[in-house]
XYZ file of C-alpha atoms in Angstrom:
628
model
C -41.791 -110.808 -80.897
C -40.709 -114.418 -81.243
C -42.492 -117.460 -79.918
C -40.952 -120.764 -78.872
C -44.267 -122.540 -79.322
C -43.921 -124.750 -82.412
C -47.661 -125.350 -82.523
C -49.984 -122.396 -81.810
C -53.437 -123.075 -80.337
C -56.064 -124.363 -82.697
C -57.883 -121.555 -84.539
C -60.905 -120.357 -82.645
C -60.147 -122.338 -79.490
C -59.521 -119.297 -77.325
C -62.415 -117.392 -78.827
C -64.772 -120.293 -78.112
C -63.635 -120.349 -74.494
C -64.250 -116.617 -74.207
C -67.683 -116.953 -75.816
C -68.577 -119.706 -73.392
C -67.548 -117.549 -70.462
C -69.459 -114.590 -71.871
C -72.596 -116.662 -72.337
C -72.341 -117.949 -68.793
C -71.951 -114.369 -67.582
C -75.102 -113.303 -69.398
C -77.151 -116.182 -68.027
C -76.067 -115.632 -64.431
C -76.539 -111.894 -64.489
C -80.033 -111.967 -65.935
C -81.192 -114.353 -63.217
C -79.597 -112.497 -60.313
C -78.331 -108.906 -60.233
C -80.349 -107.714 -63.187
C -83.599 -109.085 -61.805
C -83.784 -106.202 -59.353
C -82.821 -103.719 -62.061
C -85.445 -105.043 -64.478
C -88.221 -105.183 -61.861
C -87.545 -101.633 -60.745
C -87.273 -100.163 -64.241
C -90.444 -101.965 -65.334
C -92.334 -100.182 -62.570
C -91.047 -96.850 -63.826
C -90.672 -97.410 -67.578
C -93.110 -100.258 -68.226
C -91.971 -102.860 -70.731
C -88.829 -100.813 -71.411
C -87.403 -102.521 -68.334
C -87.414 -105.824 -70.212
C -85.432 -104.231 -73.033
C -82.948 -102.998 -70.459
C -82.276 -106.583 -69.421
C -81.706 -107.559 -73.070
C -79.347 -104.618 -73.514
C -77.277 -105.574 -70.481
C -77.116 -109.204 -71.501
C -75.745 -108.086 -74.877
C -73.274 -105.753 -73.149
C -72.002 -108.480 -70.835
C -71.616 -111.004 -73.618
C -69.777 -108.631 -75.928
C -67.669 -107.013 -73.224
C -66.699 -110.422 -71.828
C -65.455 -111.526 -75.251
C -63.425 -108.353 -75.501
C -61.965 -108.288 -71.998
C -61.170 -112.003 -71.840
C -58.745 -111.850 -74.762
C -55.429 -110.078 -74.410
C -52.127 -109.906 -76.236
C -48.934 -109.302 -74.285
C -45.389 -108.478 -75.294
C -44.193 -111.948 -74.421
C -46.995 -114.044 -75.882
C -46.867 -112.612 -79.400
C -49.689 -111.977 -81.870
C -52.052 -114.734 -80.720
C -54.549 -113.495 -78.094
C -54.607 -115.373 -74.814
C -57.465 -115.670 -72.371
C -57.677 -114.384 -68.804
C -60.145 -117.056 -67.710
C -60.833 -120.369 -69.391
C -58.614 -122.524 -71.571
C -55.025 -121.430 -72.297
C -55.315 -118.603 -69.763
C -52.295 -116.531 -68.826
C -53.730 -114.952 -65.696
C -52.007 -115.246 -62.330
C -53.784 -113.701 -59.379
C -52.003 -110.816 -57.665
C -52.443 -109.869 -54.039
C -53.490 -106.522 -52.584
C -52.203 -105.115 -49.326
C -54.071 -103.010 -46.802
C -52.703 -102.075 -43.382
C -50.014 -104.723 -43.613
C -52.417 -107.543 -44.451
C -52.652 -109.336 -47.792
C -56.086 -109.739 -49.374
C -57.125 -112.407 -51.849
C -58.333 -111.165 -55.263
C -59.897 -114.363 -56.586
C -63.314 -112.726 -56.068
C -64.490 -109.222 -55.269
C -65.778 -110.207 -51.807
C -62.581 -109.798 -49.705
C -61.937 -106.409 -51.296
C -65.393 -105.079 -50.543
C -64.929 -106.092 -46.926
C -62.132 -103.507 -46.797
C -64.293 -100.785 -48.339
C -66.819 -100.239 -51.097
C -64.592 -97.404 -52.372
C -61.116 -98.674 -53.241
C -58.151 -97.011 -54.916
C -55.612 -99.619 -56.005
C -52.138 -98.131 -56.389
C -49.285 -99.920 -58.108
C -46.326 -99.324 -60.388
C -46.506 -99.757 -64.149
C -46.767 -103.377 -65.230
C -47.825 -104.589 -61.788
C -50.924 -106.267 -63.211
C -53.595 -103.725 -62.241
C -55.350 -103.729 -65.627
C -55.264 -107.518 -65.836
C -56.775 -107.672 -62.349
C -59.594 -105.328 -63.372
C -60.402 -107.469 -66.400
C -60.383 -110.585 -64.244
C -62.693 -108.983 -61.656
C -65.063 -107.968 -64.453
C -65.202 -111.495 -65.841
C -65.401 -113.203 -62.458
C -68.104 -110.855 -61.187
C -70.117 -111.286 -64.385
C -69.936 -115.066 -64.004
C -71.030 -114.940 -60.360
C -73.859 -112.512 -61.056
C -73.974 -110.657 -57.749
C -73.282 -107.328 -59.439
C -73.480 -105.973 -62.963
C -69.821 -105.078 -63.629
C -68.983 -101.992 -65.673
C -65.339 -101.624 -66.707
C -64.211 -98.213 -67.943
C -60.668 -97.500 -69.136
C -60.045 -94.000 -67.832
C -57.731 -92.990 -70.657
C -61.015 -92.225 -72.453
C -61.303 -89.153 -70.216
C -58.569 -87.522 -72.311
C -61.057 -87.299 -75.183
C -63.349 -85.055 -73.145
C -63.183 -81.283 -72.845
C -61.604 -79.644 -69.832
C -64.295 -78.361 -67.517
C -66.877 -80.773 -68.946
C -65.725 -84.201 -67.763
C -68.646 -86.576 -67.209
C -68.099 -90.093 -65.912
C -71.705 -90.975 -66.707
C -71.226 -89.897 -70.337
C -68.196 -92.179 -70.609
C -70.024 -95.138 -69.077
C -72.981 -94.681 -71.387
C -70.749 -94.354 -74.467
C -68.797 -97.454 -73.431
C -71.970 -99.518 -73.139
C -73.218 -98.360 -76.529
C -69.905 -99.495 -78.034
C -70.753 -103.029 -76.909
C -74.173 -102.830 -78.589
C -76.156 -102.244 -75.395
C -79.133 -100.386 -76.857
C -80.633 -98.626 -73.865
C -81.849 -95.158 -73.067
C -79.590 -92.940 -71.001
C -82.523 -92.126 -68.697
C -82.981 -95.825 -67.955
C -79.295 -96.305 -67.203
C -79.174 -93.285 -64.907
C -82.281 -94.435 -63.046
C -80.903 -97.951 -62.579
C -77.678 -96.634 -61.052
C -79.590 -95.718 -57.919
C -80.378 -99.366 -57.160
C -76.860 -100.362 -56.060
C -76.544 -103.391 -58.341
C -73.460 -102.259 -60.261
C -69.762 -102.769 -59.655
C -67.758 -99.967 -61.283
C -64.188 -100.768 -62.274
C -62.303 -97.618 -63.336
C -58.912 -98.574 -64.733
C -55.878 -96.312 -65.156
C -56.364 -92.901 -63.571
C -52.665 -92.310 -64.255
C -53.315 -92.633 -67.999
C -55.478 -89.518 -68.052
C -53.765 -86.507 -69.595
C -52.120 -84.489 -66.823
C -54.145 -81.351 -67.552
C -57.340 -83.344 -66.944
C -56.240 -85.754 -64.213
C -57.204 -83.581 -61.243
C -60.623 -82.867 -62.695
C -61.041 -86.552 -63.527
C -60.311 -87.515 -59.914
C -62.869 -84.985 -58.701
C -65.424 -86.299 -61.219
C -64.897 -89.859 -59.978
C -65.315 -88.692 -56.406
C -68.543 -86.902 -57.309
C -69.857 -89.881 -59.297
C -69.291 -92.306 -56.428
C -70.950 -89.867 -54.021
C -73.998 -89.508 -56.280
C -74.483 -93.285 -56.566
C -73.156 -94.496 -53.200
C -74.826 -97.907 -53.246
C -72.605 -99.146 -56.089
C -69.081 -100.319 -55.189
C -66.298 -98.488 -57.053
C -62.701 -99.566 -57.625
C -60.109 -97.308 -59.264
C -56.567 -98.227 -60.301
C -53.646 -95.879 -60.767
C -49.954 -95.514 -60.470
C -49.104 -93.484 -57.346
C -50.086 -89.859 -58.073
C -50.510 -86.713 -56.048
C -54.122 -86.260 -57.179
C -55.044 -89.496 -55.398
C -55.641 -87.221 -52.391
C -58.687 -85.809 -54.219
C -60.369 -89.213 -53.841
C -60.908 -88.557 -50.167
C -63.600 -91.210 -49.605
C -61.596 -93.979 -51.290
C -59.513 -96.378 -49.234
C -56.020 -96.870 -50.645
C -54.767 -100.423 -51.123
C -51.536 -101.381 -52.830
C -50.830 -104.052 -55.392
C -48.347 -106.574 -54.077
C -45.303 -107.804 -55.969
C -45.316 -111.320 -57.334
C -44.077 -113.914 -54.897
C -41.628 -116.473 -56.182
C -44.257 -119.157 -56.719
C -46.481 -116.672 -58.572
C -43.598 -115.568 -60.780
C -42.711 -119.152 -61.673
C -46.362 -119.936 -62.422
C -46.667 -116.915 -64.723
C -43.438 -117.788 -66.531
C -44.686 -121.332 -67.090
C -47.823 -119.952 -68.783
C -46.133 -117.587 -71.230
C -45.151 -120.262 -73.735
C -45.638 -123.998 -73.896
C -43.611 -126.095 -71.510
C -40.578 -126.902 -73.659
C -37.056 -127.432 -72.357
C -36.009 -123.770 -72.510
C -39.127 -122.642 -70.671
C -38.499 -125.293 -68.019
C -34.902 -124.087 -67.690
C -35.989 -120.470 -67.194
C -38.541 -121.522 -64.579
C -35.910 -123.623 -62.814
C -33.405 -120.761 -62.748
C -36.139 -118.321 -61.718
C -36.957 -120.519 -58.748
C -33.365 -121.237 -57.727
C -31.517 -118.003 -58.598
C -33.068 -115.388 -60.847
C -35.981 -114.363 -58.634
C -33.707 -113.512 -55.712
C -30.989 -111.954 -57.893
C -33.337 -109.844 -60.043
C -36.214 -109.319 -57.653
C -37.051 -105.860 -59.071
C -37.748 -107.508 -62.440
C -39.244 -110.790 -61.295
C -41.793 -109.207 -58.930
C -43.434 -107.235 -61.744
C -45.556 -109.193 -64.281
C -44.574 -106.981 -67.234
C -40.873 -106.955 -66.412
C -40.965 -110.688 -65.714
C -42.385 -111.285 -69.200
C -39.623 -109.139 -70.697
C -37.133 -110.965 -68.507
C -38.419 -114.229 -69.964
C -37.997 -112.940 -73.525
C -34.496 -111.679 -72.797
C -33.474 -114.991 -71.271
C -34.801 -116.916 -74.242
C -32.555 -114.932 -76.542
C -29.473 -114.308 -74.384
C -29.630 -117.003 -71.680
C -28.827 -114.249 -69.145
C -30.422 -111.187 -67.543
C -28.695 -107.739 -67.248
C -28.489 -106.115 -63.834
C -29.605 -102.553 -64.641
C -33.093 -101.547 -65.727
C -31.866 -99.536 -68.748
C -29.779 -102.489 -69.990
C -32.756 -104.721 -69.367
C -35.025 -102.602 -71.580
C -32.370 -102.497 -74.292
C -31.954 -106.286 -74.249
C -35.720 -106.752 -74.297
C -36.056 -104.420 -77.271
C -33.202 -106.224 -79.028
C -35.030 -109.506 -78.511
C -38.186 -108.048 -80.033
C -36.389 -106.308 -82.903
C -34.427 -109.398 -83.859
C -37.290 -111.847 -83.502
C -37.903 -111.846 -87.258
C -34.437 -113.260 -87.934
C -35.680 -116.799 -87.410
C -32.531 -117.929 -85.605
C -34.197 -119.048 -82.410
C -36.028 -122.282 -81.905
C -39.758 -122.002 -82.364
C -39.883 -118.306 -83.278
C -42.209 -117.170 -86.028
C -40.880 -115.187 -88.934
C -41.842 -111.599 -89.671
C -40.468 -109.112 -92.133
C -40.007 -105.360 -91.984
C -41.888 -102.985 -94.255
C -39.101 -100.412 -93.880
C -36.282 -102.627 -95.124
C -34.003 -99.695 -95.980
C -33.771 -98.539 -92.365
C -30.819 -99.858 -90.404
C -31.399 -100.833 -86.787
C -29.859 -97.664 -85.330
C -31.955 -95.318 -87.469
C -35.120 -97.319 -86.765
C -34.504 -96.944 -83.040
C -33.626 -93.247 -83.303
C -36.887 -92.435 -85.106
C -38.861 -94.219 -82.413
C -36.815 -92.503 -79.688
C -37.662 -89.072 -81.114
C -41.340 -90.021 -81.268
C -41.264 -91.266 -77.660
C -39.401 -88.207 -76.391
C -41.893 -85.719 -77.795
C -44.999 -87.711 -76.920
C -43.667 -88.366 -73.390
C -43.109 -84.708 -72.562
C -46.363 -83.713 -74.219
C -48.054 -86.389 -72.088
C -49.598 -88.093 -75.091
C -50.059 -91.812 -74.533
C -52.602 -92.740 -77.176
C -53.292 -91.538 -80.696
C -55.768 -91.672 -83.525
C -54.364 -93.108 -86.749
C -53.970 -89.683 -88.324
C -52.273 -88.324 -85.184
C -49.718 -91.089 -84.883
C -48.913 -91.046 -88.601
C -48.397 -87.289 -88.473
C -46.117 -87.512 -85.437
C -44.129 -90.379 -86.921
C -43.665 -88.445 -90.144
C -42.204 -85.539 -88.150
C -39.820 -87.928 -86.399
C -38.818 -89.501 -89.708
C -38.089 -86.042 -91.155
C -36.177 -84.972 -88.023
C -33.881 -87.987 -88.197
C -33.374 -87.521 -91.936
C -35.009 -90.659 -93.308
C -37.287 -88.843 -95.759
C -37.844 -91.874 -98.006
C -39.423 -93.857 -95.144
C -43.191 -94.290 -95.181
C -44.843 -93.383 -91.875
C -47.547 -95.994 -92.559
C -44.951 -98.697 -93.161
C -42.994 -97.635 -90.091
C -46.160 -97.809 -87.965
C -46.790 -101.316 -89.284
C -43.297 -102.328 -88.177
C -43.828 -100.787 -84.734
C -47.004 -102.833 -84.362
C -46.222 -106.145 -86.006
C -42.454 -106.543 -85.761
C -41.136 -104.864 -82.602
C -44.525 -104.751 -80.838
C -43.967 -101.307 -79.344
C -47.391 -99.995 -80.451
C -50.746 -101.755 -80.207
C -54.055 -100.894 -81.806
C -57.198 -100.936 -79.700
C -60.205 -100.200 -81.892
C -59.501 -96.844 -83.499
C -56.847 -95.922 -80.950
C -53.094 -96.578 -81.048
C -51.111 -96.679 -77.830
C -47.825 -97.969 -76.430
C -47.720 -101.672 -75.615
C -46.525 -100.381 -72.270
C -45.700 -96.839 -71.236
C -42.419 -97.925 -69.676
C -41.016 -98.289 -73.197
C -42.022 -94.714 -73.967
C -40.030 -93.489 -70.955
C -37.010 -95.638 -71.856
C -36.796 -94.432 -75.451
C -37.392 -90.835 -74.360
C -34.333 -91.260 -72.140
C -32.399 -92.763 -75.058
C -33.170 -89.743 -77.236
C -32.130 -87.375 -74.432
C -28.826 -89.192 -74.121
C -28.015 -89.627 -77.805
C -29.197 -86.347 -79.320
C -29.488 -83.522 -76.773
C -26.426 -81.387 -76.032
C -25.347 -80.580 -72.474
C -26.939 -77.144 -72.756
C -30.203 -78.628 -74.029
C -30.269 -81.236 -71.272
C -29.574 -78.683 -68.553
C -32.388 -76.416 -69.764
C -34.775 -79.371 -70.122
C -34.129 -80.687 -66.619
C -34.390 -77.295 -64.925
C -37.578 -76.476 -66.812
C -39.336 -79.727 -65.948
C -38.164 -79.788 -62.341
C -39.707 -76.324 -61.894
C -42.954 -76.695 -63.828
C -45.334 -77.194 -60.926
C -45.182 -80.996 -60.739
C -43.271 -83.337 -58.526
C -40.272 -85.389 -59.538
C -42.365 -88.534 -59.088
C -44.406 -87.739 -62.220
C -41.336 -88.552 -64.357
C -39.359 -90.745 -61.991
C -39.121 -93.627 -64.460
C -37.565 -91.353 -67.103
C -34.989 -89.878 -64.712
C -34.069 -93.272 -63.288
C -33.470 -94.769 -66.725
C -31.455 -91.775 -67.920
C -29.290 -91.871 -64.799
C -28.433 -95.477 -65.657
C -27.754 -94.769 -69.337
C -25.249 -91.943 -68.649
C -24.793 -91.430 -64.892
C -21.949 -88.877 -64.953
C -23.469 -86.636 -67.613
C -26.896 -86.885 -66.056
C -25.559 -85.865 -62.660
C -23.709 -82.883 -64.123
C -26.643 -81.626 -66.201
C -29.572 -82.431 -63.930
C -28.251 -82.203 -60.382
C -25.044 -80.296 -59.845
C -26.091 -76.661 -60.395
C -29.268 -76.958 -58.354
C -27.621 -78.782 -55.473
C -24.716 -76.315 -55.298
C -27.181 -73.445 -55.220
C -29.161 -75.150 -52.458
C -26.098 -75.876 -50.304
C -24.941 -72.274 -50.661
C -28.365 -70.999 -49.540
C -28.562 -73.132 -46.418
C -24.890 -72.678 -45.454
C -25.548 -69.378 -43.684
C -28.707 -70.478 -41.876
C -28.821 -70.926 -38.102
C -30.754 -74.177 -38.545
C -30.214 -75.349 -42.151
C -32.176 -78.583 -41.717
C -35.313 -76.802 -40.554
C -34.888 -74.165 -43.276
C -34.751 -76.871 -45.947
C -37.760 -78.661 -44.431
C -39.869 -75.513 -44.605
C -38.548 -74.652 -48.071
C -39.511 -78.005 -49.583
C -42.809 -78.444 -47.765
C -45.747 -76.209 -47.082
C -47.326 -78.166 -44.265
C -47.369 -81.408 -42.345
C -50.303 -83.225 -40.799
C -50.705 -86.180 -38.485
C -53.472 -88.527 -39.587
C -55.604 -90.739 -37.403
C -53.767 -93.820 -38.670
C -50.547 -92.455 -37.117
C -49.020 -91.569 -40.480
C -47.383 -88.236 -41.284
C -48.583 -86.384 -44.358
C -46.270 -83.761 -45.892
C -47.746 -81.156 -48.202
C -45.376 -80.131 -50.988
C -45.059 -76.490 -51.967
C -46.286 -76.629 -55.564
C -44.762 -73.382 -56.739
C -41.572 -71.369 -56.873
C -38.182 -72.390 -55.582
C -39.642 -74.699 -52.967
C -40.859 -77.234 -55.493
C -37.616 -77.083 -57.479
C -35.575 -77.771 -54.347
C -37.909 -80.579 -53.349
C -37.551 -82.149 -56.801
C -33.783 -81.757 -56.987
C -33.295 -83.345 -53.549
C -35.638 -86.239 -54.374
C -33.915 -86.707 -57.735
C -30.526 -86.844 -56.050
C -31.731 -89.332 -53.450
C -33.353 -91.561 -56.056
C -30.810 -91.447 -58.872
C -27.422 -90.383 -57.578
C -27.431 -92.501 -54.433
C -30.244 -95.003 -55.078
C -31.143 -94.392 -51.432
C -27.894 -95.931 -50.158
C -26.800 -94.703 -46.793
C -29.834 -92.457 -46.298
C -32.043 -94.833 -44.370
C -32.999 -93.738 -40.873
C -32.569 -96.483 -38.241
C -35.961 -97.720 -37.124
C -35.349 -96.926 -33.474
C -34.488 -93.315 -34.313
C -37.528 -93.051 -36.588
C -39.851 -94.257 -33.820
C -38.247 -91.892 -31.307
C -38.726 -88.840 -33.531
C -42.174 -90.028 -34.629
C -43.236 -90.139 -30.978
C -42.166 -86.504 -30.560
C -44.319 -85.438 -33.493
C -47.271 -87.539 -32.357
C -47.107 -86.106 -28.854
C -47.044 -82.567 -30.257
C -50.146 -83.076 -32.366
C -52.041 -84.923 -29.671
C -51.179 -82.323 -27.032
C -52.242 -79.423 -29.216
C -55.242 -81.188 -30.751
C -54.179 -80.248 -34.258
C -55.954 -82.238 -36.969
C -55.621 -82.613 -40.690
C -58.497 -80.222 -41.329
C -57.267 -77.513 -38.957
C -53.628 -77.358 -40.084
C -52.974 -75.776 -43.470
C -49.355 -74.660 -43.358
C -46.230 -74.265 -41.267
C -47.122 -70.594 -40.964
C -50.005 -71.552 -38.682
C -47.540 -73.091 -36.250
C -45.116 -70.169 -36.576
C -47.828 -67.570 -35.967
C -49.741 -69.424 -33.279
C -49.438 -68.296 -29.683
C -50.333 -71.832 -28.532
C -46.813 -73.111 -29.136
C -43.567 -72.111 -27.468
C -40.380 -71.592 -29.469
C -38.979 -74.717 -27.842
C -41.991 -76.789 -28.907
C -41.799 -75.490 -32.466
C -38.088 -76.229 -32.693
C -38.548 -79.759 -31.326
C -41.311 -80.449 -33.827
C -39.396 -79.132 -36.827
C -36.197 -80.913 -35.836
C -38.045 -84.204 -35.456
C -39.722 -83.770 -38.853
C -36.375 -83.006 -40.475
C -34.853 -86.158 -38.983
C -37.815 -88.291 -40.080
C -37.455 -86.924 -43.622
C -33.688 -87.743 -43.455
C -32.739 -84.146 -44.196
C -29.499 -84.106 -42.129
C -28.223 -87.300 -43.807
C -29.283 -86.074 -47.223
C -27.508 -82.736 -46.843
C -24.339 -84.457 -45.632
C -24.485 -86.856 -48.578
C -24.935 -83.986 -51.047
C -21.955 -82.110 -49.597
C -19.769 -85.220 -49.859
C -20.906 -85.821 -53.432
C -20.098 -82.250 -54.474
C -16.698 -82.483 -52.750
C -15.935 -85.640 -54.723
C -16.787 -83.848 -57.965
C -14.497 -80.967 -57.009
C -11.699 -83.395 -56.186
C -12.057 -85.129 -59.565
C -11.816 -81.820 -61.395
C -8.871 -80.668 -59.315
C -7.003 -83.861 -60.166
C -7.256 -83.014 -63.871
C -4.921 -80.056 -63.269
C -2.136 -82.304 -61.949
C 0.686 -83.426 -64.257
C -0.002 -87.081 -63.434
C -3.805 -86.736 -63.752
C -3.979 -89.942 -65.787
C -3.231 -91.934 -62.633
C -6.541 -90.758 -61.154
C -8.664 -91.686 -64.161
C-alpha cells in the first residue's frame, strides 16, 4: 500500500497516546466499577480479591494498548489510534425502529436494551465500533469492558463451545493473572460489559452452536450488558433475547471526515474530499457509505483520479493500487520490494485467487502459520509456479499487497471481501462451464441460503454476467417455470415451495421461514439469486400502497385467528386447520405472494428466458451478425 504522507508520525507518538489512554482506563476502573468487584470477592476469597483488582488493571492497560492501535488497508504499515492523537476513528450511527442512536458512549445503546445484536455488512465499521466502546467504557469506568473476537470460537471443538473458557483465555493473554473461580464468581455482580465481535466470522459448522452458547451465557449472567456484532445471518434468530439494531451507512459529512483522516491533508487529499462532498458521495453512494470501501475508494482515486462504477471493477482497481504501490511513481508513496520477483503480476494474482477460492468454500478465514504456508504451497503448485517460495509469497501478501494480516499467531484476510472477490476471479478465469454449473447447483442446494455467499455471487455476476447467468441461473429457472406452469395457482405454489411457514410478529413485521432442505431451498436460492444478480432488483419493487393493502389482509387474518409466532410452525397447520375457510386461506396466501413479489418475479423470469431464446434463435438466421 502506498502513502502520500511525506513525513510519518514521530516514532512512539501513537504508542505513547495509547499508553496514556490505557493508564487512564486502569485508574478509572479501579476506583469505580472494580471497587464493587474487589469488595465482593474479598468477602468470599479474602485478600485474593485485591489480587483480582491488580489482574484487571493489568488486563485493561494491556488490552487498551492492543485495541487502540489498528492498521487499515488505506493507512499502510504504521498503526493508527482509535482514540487519542492521530486517531482515524469516525463514529457510526446505529438504527433501531427507524431512530438513529448515538454511539459516542454506551449509554444510549443500553437504553434500547442490555442485550444488543448489531447487524451490518462487511466493512461497515462494526469491529472499529466495538474497539471504541471498549476504550471509551474503560476510560469512563462504569463497567469493566471485556472484548472477545468471536472468530476464536472456531478453535473450539464442536459440542464443547464455552464462552467462559474463551473469555478466561483472552484475559490470560493480556497477563491478567486471576483464578477462573474468581472470574466466574465476579460475573454475577453485573459490573461487566461484554463486547462479542464478529459472530459471522465463526466457522459455519459452529456458528449455530456459538449463537446458542452466547444466548446461554447472557442468560446465566443477566446483570452484565452484552453486545454482539455480525453480518446478517440466519442464526441470528437463535439469539432470541437480543434486540437487533443495524449499523447505519456513513453520511456525507462522516465520509468526508473519515477521508480527511486517512492521510495528511495535502492537495490530493483535499481534492478527493472536495469531490467526495460535491460529486463522488452521491454518484458512488454504495462505496462511500461503507468505511472499508470508502478507504479503498480513496486509494483508487489517489492512483487513478477516478472511481469505477461496478463493485468488481472497484476491487480490481483497489488491488491494482495496492500491487503497484511499490513502484514509487506516486507522490509520497513508500517503496517496497517483492520477495517473489520472478512472478509476473498475472501469475501472482492467480495463485492468490486459487488460495481464496478454496479457503472461501471451505469457510476458512484465519490460519496458523503452518496452515497458510501449506495452503499457499498447494496453490503455487496448482498454478505451476513450483520455484516460488510459499514463505516469500506470504511475505508479499502481507507487506506488499496487504491482502493478509498477522494478528499474534494467526493470519487472516485484511478484509473478507477480498477473499470473495478473488474467489470469484478464480471461478471466472479457471473453471469450465461444466465445473461452474456443478459448483453453483451444489452450493445452492447444500442446506444454506443464497445470502451466505451473496457477495461472491454478486461479484461474479459483474465479472462475467452472461456466462454466470447461463451457468448459475438458466437451468434452475427453466425447471421452476416448467413446474409451476401447470399449477392452478402458480404464485401460491411457489410461495409454499420456497417457504415452510410465515408468522406475524408483535412489531407488525412478517417473518418467513425458509425450507432448509430439498428442492424448496434450491428454488428459494435460485429465485433470490436471479432477483439480486440478474435484475439487481429493477422493476420488482412493490408499490407502497399495494404493500400496505396486502399487509393489512395478512394482519387481519392473524389477529382474527389469534395465531402467534409460537403457535404457528408451518403452512400445513393452516392447510389442515378447520378454523380457516378455503377462501380465507386463499386470501392469505395470495397476499403473502404479492408481498414477496412472486407474481412480478415470475413474470420477470419468463421475460428473461424468452430473451435468451430469442438471442439463440437469431444465431440461426443468415444475417445473425446484425443482431450481435
